[in-house]
PDB file of C-alpha atoms in Angstrom:
ATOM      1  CA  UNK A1321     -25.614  -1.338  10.170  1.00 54.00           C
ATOM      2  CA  UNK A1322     -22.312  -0.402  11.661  1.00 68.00           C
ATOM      3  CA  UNK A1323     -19.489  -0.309   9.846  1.00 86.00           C
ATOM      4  CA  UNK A1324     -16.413  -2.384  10.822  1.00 94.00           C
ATOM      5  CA  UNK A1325     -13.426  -0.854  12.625  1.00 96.00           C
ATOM      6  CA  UNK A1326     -10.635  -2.424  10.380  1.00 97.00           C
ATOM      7  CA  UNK A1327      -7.924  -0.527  12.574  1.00 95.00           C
ATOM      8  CA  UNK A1328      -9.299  -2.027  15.643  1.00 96.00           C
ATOM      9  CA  UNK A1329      -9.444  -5.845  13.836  1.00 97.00           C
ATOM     10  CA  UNK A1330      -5.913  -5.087  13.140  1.00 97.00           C
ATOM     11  CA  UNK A1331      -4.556  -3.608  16.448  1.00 96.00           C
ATOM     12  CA  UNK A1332      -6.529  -6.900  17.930  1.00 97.00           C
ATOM     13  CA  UNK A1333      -4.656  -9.169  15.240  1.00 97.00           C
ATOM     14  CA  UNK A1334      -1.256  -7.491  16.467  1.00 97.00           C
ATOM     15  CA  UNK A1335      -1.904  -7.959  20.070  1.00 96.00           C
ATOM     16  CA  UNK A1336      -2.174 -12.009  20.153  1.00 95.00           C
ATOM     17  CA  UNK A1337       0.557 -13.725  21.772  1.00 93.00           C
ATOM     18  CA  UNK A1338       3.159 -14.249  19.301  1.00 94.00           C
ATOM     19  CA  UNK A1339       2.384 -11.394  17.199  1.00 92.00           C
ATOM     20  CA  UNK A1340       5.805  -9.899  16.876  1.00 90.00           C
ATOM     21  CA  UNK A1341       7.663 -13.295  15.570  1.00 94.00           C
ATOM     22  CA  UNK A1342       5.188 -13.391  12.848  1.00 97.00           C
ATOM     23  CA  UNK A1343       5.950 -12.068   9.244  1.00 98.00           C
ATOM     24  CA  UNK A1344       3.844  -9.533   7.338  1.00 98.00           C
ATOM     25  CA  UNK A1345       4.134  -8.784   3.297  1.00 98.00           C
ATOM     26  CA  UNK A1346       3.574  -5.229   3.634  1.00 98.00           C
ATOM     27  CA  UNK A1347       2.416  -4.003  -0.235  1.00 98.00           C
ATOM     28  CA  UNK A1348       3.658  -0.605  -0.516  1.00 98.00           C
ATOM     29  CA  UNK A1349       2.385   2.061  -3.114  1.00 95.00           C
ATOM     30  CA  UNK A1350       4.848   4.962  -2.281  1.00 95.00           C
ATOM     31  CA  UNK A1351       7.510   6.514   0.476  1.00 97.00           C
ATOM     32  CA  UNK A1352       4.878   8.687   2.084  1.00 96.00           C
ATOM     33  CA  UNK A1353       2.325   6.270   2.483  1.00 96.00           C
ATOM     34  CA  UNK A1354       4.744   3.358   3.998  1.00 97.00           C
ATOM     35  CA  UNK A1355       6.209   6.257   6.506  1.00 98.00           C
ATOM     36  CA  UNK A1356       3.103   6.068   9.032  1.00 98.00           C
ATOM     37  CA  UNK A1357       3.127   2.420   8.818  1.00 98.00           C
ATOM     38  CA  UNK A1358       6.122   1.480   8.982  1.00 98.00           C
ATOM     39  CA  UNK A1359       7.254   4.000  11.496  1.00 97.00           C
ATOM     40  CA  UNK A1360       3.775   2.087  14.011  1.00 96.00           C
ATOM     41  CA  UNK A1361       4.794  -1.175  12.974  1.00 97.00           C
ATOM     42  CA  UNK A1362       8.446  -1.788  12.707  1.00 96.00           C
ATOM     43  CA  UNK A1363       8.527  -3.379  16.485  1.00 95.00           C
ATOM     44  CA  UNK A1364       5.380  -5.126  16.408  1.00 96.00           C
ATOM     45  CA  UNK A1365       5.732  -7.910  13.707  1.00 97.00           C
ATOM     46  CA  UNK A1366       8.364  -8.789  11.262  1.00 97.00           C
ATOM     47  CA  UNK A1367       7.945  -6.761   7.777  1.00 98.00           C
ATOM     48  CA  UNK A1368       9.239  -6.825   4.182  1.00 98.00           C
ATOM     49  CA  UNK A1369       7.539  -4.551   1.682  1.00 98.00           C
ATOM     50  CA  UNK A1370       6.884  -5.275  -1.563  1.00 98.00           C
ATOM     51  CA  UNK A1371       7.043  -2.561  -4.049  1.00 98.00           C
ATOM     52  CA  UNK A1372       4.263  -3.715  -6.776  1.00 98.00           C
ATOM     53  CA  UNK A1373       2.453  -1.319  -8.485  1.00 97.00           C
ATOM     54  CA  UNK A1374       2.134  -1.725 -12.190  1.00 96.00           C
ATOM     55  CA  UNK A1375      -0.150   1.145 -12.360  1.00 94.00           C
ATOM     56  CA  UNK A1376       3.070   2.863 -12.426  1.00 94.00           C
ATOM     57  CA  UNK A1377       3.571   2.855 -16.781  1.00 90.00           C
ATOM     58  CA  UNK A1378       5.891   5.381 -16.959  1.00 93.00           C
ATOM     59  CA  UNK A1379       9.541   3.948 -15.413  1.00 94.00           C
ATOM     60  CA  UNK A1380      11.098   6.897 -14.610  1.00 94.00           C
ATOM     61  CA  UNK A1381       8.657   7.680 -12.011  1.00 94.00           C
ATOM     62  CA  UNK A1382       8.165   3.908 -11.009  1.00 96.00           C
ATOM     63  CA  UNK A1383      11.784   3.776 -10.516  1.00 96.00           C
ATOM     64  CA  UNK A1384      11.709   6.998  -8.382  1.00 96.00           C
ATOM     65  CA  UNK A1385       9.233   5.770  -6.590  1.00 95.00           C
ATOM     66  CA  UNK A1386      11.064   2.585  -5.349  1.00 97.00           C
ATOM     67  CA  UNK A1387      14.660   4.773  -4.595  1.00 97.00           C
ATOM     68  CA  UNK A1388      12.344   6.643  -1.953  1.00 97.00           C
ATOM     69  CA  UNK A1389      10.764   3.861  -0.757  1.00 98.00           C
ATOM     70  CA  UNK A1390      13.799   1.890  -0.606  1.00 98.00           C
ATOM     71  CA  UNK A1391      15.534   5.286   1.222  1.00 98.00           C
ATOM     72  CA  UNK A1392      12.812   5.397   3.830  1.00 98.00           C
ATOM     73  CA  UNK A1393      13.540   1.666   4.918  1.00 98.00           C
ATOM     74  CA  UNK A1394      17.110   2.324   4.909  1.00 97.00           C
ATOM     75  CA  UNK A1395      16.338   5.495   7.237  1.00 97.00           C
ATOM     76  CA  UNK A1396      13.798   4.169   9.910  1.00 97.00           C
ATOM     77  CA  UNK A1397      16.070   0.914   9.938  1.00 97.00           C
ATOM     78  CA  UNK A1398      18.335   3.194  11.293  1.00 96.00           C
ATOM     79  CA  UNK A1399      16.908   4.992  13.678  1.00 95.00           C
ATOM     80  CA  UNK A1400      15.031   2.104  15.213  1.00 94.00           C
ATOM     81  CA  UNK A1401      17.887  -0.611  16.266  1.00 86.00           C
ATOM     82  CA  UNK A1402      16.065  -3.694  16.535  1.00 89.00           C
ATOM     83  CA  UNK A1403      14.168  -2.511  13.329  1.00 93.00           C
ATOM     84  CA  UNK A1404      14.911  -5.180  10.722  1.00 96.00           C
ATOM     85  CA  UNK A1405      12.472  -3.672   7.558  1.00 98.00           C
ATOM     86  CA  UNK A1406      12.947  -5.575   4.504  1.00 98.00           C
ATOM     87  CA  UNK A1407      12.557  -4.842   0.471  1.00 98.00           C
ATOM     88  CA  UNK A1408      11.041  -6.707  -1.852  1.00 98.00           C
ATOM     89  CA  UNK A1409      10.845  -5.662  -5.468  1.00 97.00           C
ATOM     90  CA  UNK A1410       8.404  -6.838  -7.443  1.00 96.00           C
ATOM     91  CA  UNK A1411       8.355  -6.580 -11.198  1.00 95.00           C
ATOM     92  CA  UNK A1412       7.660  -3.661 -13.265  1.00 96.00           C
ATOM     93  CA  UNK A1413       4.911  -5.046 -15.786  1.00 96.00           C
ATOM     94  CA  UNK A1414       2.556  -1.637 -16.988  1.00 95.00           C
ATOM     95  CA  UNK A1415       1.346  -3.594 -19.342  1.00 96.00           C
ATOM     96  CA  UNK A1416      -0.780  -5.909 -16.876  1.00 96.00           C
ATOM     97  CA  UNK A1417      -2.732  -3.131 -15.138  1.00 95.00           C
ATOM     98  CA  UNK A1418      -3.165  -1.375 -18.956  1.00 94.00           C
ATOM     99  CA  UNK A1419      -4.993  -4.694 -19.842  1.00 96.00           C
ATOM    100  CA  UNK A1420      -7.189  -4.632 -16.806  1.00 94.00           C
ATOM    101  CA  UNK A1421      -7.975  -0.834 -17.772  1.00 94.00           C
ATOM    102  CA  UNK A1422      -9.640  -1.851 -20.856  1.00 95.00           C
ATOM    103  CA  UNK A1423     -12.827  -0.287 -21.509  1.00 94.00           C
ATOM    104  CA  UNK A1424     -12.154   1.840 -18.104  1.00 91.00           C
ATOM    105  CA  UNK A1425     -10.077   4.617 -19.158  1.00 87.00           C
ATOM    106  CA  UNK A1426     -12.783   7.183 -18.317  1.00 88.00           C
ATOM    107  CA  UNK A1427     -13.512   5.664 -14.888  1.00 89.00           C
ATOM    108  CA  UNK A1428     -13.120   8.313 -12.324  1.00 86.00           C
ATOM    109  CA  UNK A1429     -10.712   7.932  -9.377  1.00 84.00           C
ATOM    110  CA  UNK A1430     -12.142   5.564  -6.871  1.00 86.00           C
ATOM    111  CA  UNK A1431     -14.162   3.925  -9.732  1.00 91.00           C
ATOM    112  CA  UNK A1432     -14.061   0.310 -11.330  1.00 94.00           C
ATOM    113  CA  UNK A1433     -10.969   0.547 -12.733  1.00 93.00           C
ATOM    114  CA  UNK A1434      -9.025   1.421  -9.110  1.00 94.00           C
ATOM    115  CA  UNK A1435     -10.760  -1.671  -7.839  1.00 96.00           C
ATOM    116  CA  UNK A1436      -9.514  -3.928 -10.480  1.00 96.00           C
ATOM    117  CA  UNK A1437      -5.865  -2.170  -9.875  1.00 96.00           C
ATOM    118  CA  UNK A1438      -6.735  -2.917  -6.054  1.00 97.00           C
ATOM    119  CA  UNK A1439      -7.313  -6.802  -6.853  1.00 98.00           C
ATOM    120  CA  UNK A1440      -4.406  -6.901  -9.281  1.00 98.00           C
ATOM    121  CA  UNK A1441      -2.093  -5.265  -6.606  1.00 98.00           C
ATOM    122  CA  UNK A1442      -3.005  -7.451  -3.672  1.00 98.00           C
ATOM    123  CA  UNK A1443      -3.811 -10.769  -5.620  1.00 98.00           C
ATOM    124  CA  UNK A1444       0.372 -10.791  -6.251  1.00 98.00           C
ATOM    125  CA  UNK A1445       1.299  -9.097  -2.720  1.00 98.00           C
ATOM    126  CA  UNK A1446      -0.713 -12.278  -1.392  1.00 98.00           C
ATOM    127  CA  UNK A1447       1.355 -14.511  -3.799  1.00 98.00           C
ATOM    128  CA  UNK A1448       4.615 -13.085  -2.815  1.00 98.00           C
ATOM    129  CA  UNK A1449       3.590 -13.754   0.420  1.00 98.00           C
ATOM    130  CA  UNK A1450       2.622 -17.227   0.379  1.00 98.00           C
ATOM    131  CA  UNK A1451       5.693 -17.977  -1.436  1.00 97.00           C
ATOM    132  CA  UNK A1452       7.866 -16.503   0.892  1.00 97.00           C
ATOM    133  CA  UNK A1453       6.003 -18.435   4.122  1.00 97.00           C
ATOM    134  CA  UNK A1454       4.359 -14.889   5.595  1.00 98.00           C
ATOM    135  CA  UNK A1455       1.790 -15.022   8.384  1.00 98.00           C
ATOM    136  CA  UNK A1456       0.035 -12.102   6.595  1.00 98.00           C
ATOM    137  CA  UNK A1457      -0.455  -9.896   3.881  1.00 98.00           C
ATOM    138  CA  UNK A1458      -2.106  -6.109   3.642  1.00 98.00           C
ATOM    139  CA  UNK A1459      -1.454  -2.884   1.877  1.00 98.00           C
ATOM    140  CA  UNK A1460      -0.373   0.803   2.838  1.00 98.00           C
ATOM    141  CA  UNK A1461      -3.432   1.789   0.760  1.00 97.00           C
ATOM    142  CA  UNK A1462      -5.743   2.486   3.010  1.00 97.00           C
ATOM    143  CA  UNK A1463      -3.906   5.226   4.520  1.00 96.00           C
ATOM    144  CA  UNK A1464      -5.019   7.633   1.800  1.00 93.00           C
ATOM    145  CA  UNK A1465      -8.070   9.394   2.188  1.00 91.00           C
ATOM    146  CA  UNK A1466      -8.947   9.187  -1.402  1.00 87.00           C
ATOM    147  CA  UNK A1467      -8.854   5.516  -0.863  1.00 92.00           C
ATOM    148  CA  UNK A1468     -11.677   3.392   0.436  1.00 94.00           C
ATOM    149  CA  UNK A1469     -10.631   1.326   2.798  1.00 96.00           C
ATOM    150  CA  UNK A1470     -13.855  -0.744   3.177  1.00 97.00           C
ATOM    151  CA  UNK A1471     -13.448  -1.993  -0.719  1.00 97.00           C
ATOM    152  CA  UNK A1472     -10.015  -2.593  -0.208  1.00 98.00           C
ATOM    153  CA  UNK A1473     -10.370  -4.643   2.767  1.00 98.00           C
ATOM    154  CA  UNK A1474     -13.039  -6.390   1.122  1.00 98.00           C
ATOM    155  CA  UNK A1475     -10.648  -7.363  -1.625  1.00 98.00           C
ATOM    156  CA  UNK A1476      -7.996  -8.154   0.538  1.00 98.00           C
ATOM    157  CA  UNK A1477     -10.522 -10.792   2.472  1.00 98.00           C
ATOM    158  CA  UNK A1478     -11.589 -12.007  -1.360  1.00 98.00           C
ATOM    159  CA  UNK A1479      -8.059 -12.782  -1.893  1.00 98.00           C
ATOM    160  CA  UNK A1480      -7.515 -14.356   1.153  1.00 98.00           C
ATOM    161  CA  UNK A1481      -9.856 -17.114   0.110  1.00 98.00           C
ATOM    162  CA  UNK A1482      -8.419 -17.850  -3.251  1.00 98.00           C
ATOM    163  CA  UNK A1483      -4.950 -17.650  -2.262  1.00 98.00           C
ATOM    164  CA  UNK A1484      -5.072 -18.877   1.284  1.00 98.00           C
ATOM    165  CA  UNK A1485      -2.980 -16.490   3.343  1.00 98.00           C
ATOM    166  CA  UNK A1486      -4.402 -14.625   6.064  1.00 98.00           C
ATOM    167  CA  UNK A1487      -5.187 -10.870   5.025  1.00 98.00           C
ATOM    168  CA  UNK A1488      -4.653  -8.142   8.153  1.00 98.00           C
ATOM    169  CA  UNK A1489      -7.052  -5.397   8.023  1.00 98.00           C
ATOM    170  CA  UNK A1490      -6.572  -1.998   8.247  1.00 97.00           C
ATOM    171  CA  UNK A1491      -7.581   1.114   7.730  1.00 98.00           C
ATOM    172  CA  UNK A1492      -3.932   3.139   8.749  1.00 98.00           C
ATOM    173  CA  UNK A1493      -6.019   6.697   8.341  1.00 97.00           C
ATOM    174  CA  UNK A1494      -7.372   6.116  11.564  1.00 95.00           C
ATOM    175  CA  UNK A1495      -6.152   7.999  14.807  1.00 93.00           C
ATOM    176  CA  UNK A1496      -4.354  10.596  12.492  1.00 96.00           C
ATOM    177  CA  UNK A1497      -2.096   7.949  10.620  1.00 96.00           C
ATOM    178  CA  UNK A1498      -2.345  10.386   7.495  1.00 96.00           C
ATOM    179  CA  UNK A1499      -1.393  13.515   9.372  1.00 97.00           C
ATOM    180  CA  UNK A1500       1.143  11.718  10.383  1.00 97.00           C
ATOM    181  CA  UNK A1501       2.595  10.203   7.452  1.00 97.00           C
ATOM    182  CA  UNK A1502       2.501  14.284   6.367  1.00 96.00           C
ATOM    183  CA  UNK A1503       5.325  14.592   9.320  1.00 97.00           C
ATOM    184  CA  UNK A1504       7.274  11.894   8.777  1.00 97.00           C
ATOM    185  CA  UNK A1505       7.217  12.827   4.822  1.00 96.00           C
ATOM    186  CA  UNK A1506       8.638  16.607   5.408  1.00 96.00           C
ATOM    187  CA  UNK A1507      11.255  14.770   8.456  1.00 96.00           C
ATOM    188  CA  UNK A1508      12.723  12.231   5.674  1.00 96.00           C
ATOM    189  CA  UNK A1509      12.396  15.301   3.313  1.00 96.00           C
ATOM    190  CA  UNK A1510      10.369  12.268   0.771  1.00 96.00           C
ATOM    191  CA  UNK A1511       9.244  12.752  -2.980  1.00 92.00           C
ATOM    192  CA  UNK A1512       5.509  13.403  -2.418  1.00 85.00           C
ATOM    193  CA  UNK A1513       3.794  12.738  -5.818  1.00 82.00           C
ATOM    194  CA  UNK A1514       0.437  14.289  -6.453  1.00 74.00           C
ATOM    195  CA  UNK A1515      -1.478  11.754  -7.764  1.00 69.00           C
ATOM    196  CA  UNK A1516      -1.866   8.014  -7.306  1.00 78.00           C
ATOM    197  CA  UNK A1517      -0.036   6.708  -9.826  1.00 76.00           C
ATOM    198  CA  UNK A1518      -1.706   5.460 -12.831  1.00 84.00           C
ATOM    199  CA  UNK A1519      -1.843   7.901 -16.361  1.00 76.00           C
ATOM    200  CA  UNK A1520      -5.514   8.132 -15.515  1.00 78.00           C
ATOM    201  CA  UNK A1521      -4.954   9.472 -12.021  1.00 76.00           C
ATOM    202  CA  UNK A1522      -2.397  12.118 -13.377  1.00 72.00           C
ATOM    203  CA  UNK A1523      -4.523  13.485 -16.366  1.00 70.00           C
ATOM    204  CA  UNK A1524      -7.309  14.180 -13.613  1.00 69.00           C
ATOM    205  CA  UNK A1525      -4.745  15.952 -11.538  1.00 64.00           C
ATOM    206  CA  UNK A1526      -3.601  18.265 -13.998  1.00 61.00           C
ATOM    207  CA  UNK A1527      -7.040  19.172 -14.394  1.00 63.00           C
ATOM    208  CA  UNK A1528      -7.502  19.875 -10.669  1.00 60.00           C
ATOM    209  CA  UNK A1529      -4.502  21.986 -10.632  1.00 60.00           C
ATOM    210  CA  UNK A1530      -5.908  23.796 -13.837  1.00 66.00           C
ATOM    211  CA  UNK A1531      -9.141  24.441 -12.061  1.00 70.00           C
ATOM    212  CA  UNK A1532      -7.589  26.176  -8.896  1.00 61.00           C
TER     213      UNK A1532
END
């Protein structure tokens, strides 16, 4: 069984007549993963990116997080003209991924509890969007290569259906997106955290960086 191109669905999606009047909810994790994104997307549709990640407990880094992302906007917005990137912040609420962790906290990376943080991240990115009368909805997630980007745009699709906005798929790794999101991060001179976010995620990168 082949597996689907989700950067080819979306570069389809994109080219339709019309494409570039319509408005995307972009859910954004960090700075360096929007950069690739944002930076191949500014002049094809209309953005606004929603910083939402309550996997984010501690609120010094959440709030670091959102300067950079917010800086990076501010940045391409500038030097693209007819660039017209908007923020959205959404709210910082730890305690709603914590409660979905339950029972998960030894889940590795990639595991059951990232797909329940996946769900929780998109199922409000979607609601956002709805309420603010986007065409779409879809997440700079996939861009990592720790992430997979067939579960998240199977949860994306999932949401779709219970929210009713159309999901874009994507899978911005493709064609060197991540390589390139590496450039743009040391251009914009971004804060370039080394794990995803959650406390899980940074307990098992302290143990990678005790191991090499």
């Amino acid at each position: 069984m082949n597996k689907e191109n989700f950067q080819k669905l979306m570069e389809e999606e994109l080219s339709k007549e019309g494409a570039a009047d319509k408005k995307l909810m972009l859910h954004a994790c960090c700075a360096p993963c929007s950069s690739h994104v944002l930076d191949s997307l500014h002049d094809r549709i209309d953005i606004t990116v929603l910083y939402y990640n309550p996997n984010i407990v501690d609120s010094m880094e959440y709030k670091k997080r959102e300067a950079e992302l917010k800086r990076l906007i501010e940045q391409i917005n500038k030097e693209y003209p007819g660039a017209n990137i908007k923020f959205a912040a959404g709210n910082f609420e730890p305690e709603r991924f914590l409660e979905i962790s339950k029972g998960l906290e030894k889940e590795p990376e990639g595991g059951a509890r990232c797909e329940k943080c996946f769900y929780l991240r998109l199922k409000e990115t979607a609601r956002v969007a709805l309420e603010n009368q986007a065409d779409y909805f879809t997440t700079t997630l996939t861009i990592s290569p720790l992430k997979n980007a067939e579960l998240l745009n199977r949860i994306g699709r999932e949401v779709e259906k219970e929210v009713g906005i159309k999901f874009l798929p994507s899978d911005f790794k493709k064609k060197e997106g991540y390589k390139h999101s590496v450039e743009l991060s040391a251009k914009y001179g971004l804060y370039r955290q080394n794990y995803c976010g959650c406390p899980f995620s940074k307990a098992e990168s302290l143990i990678r960086e005790k191991k090499s």
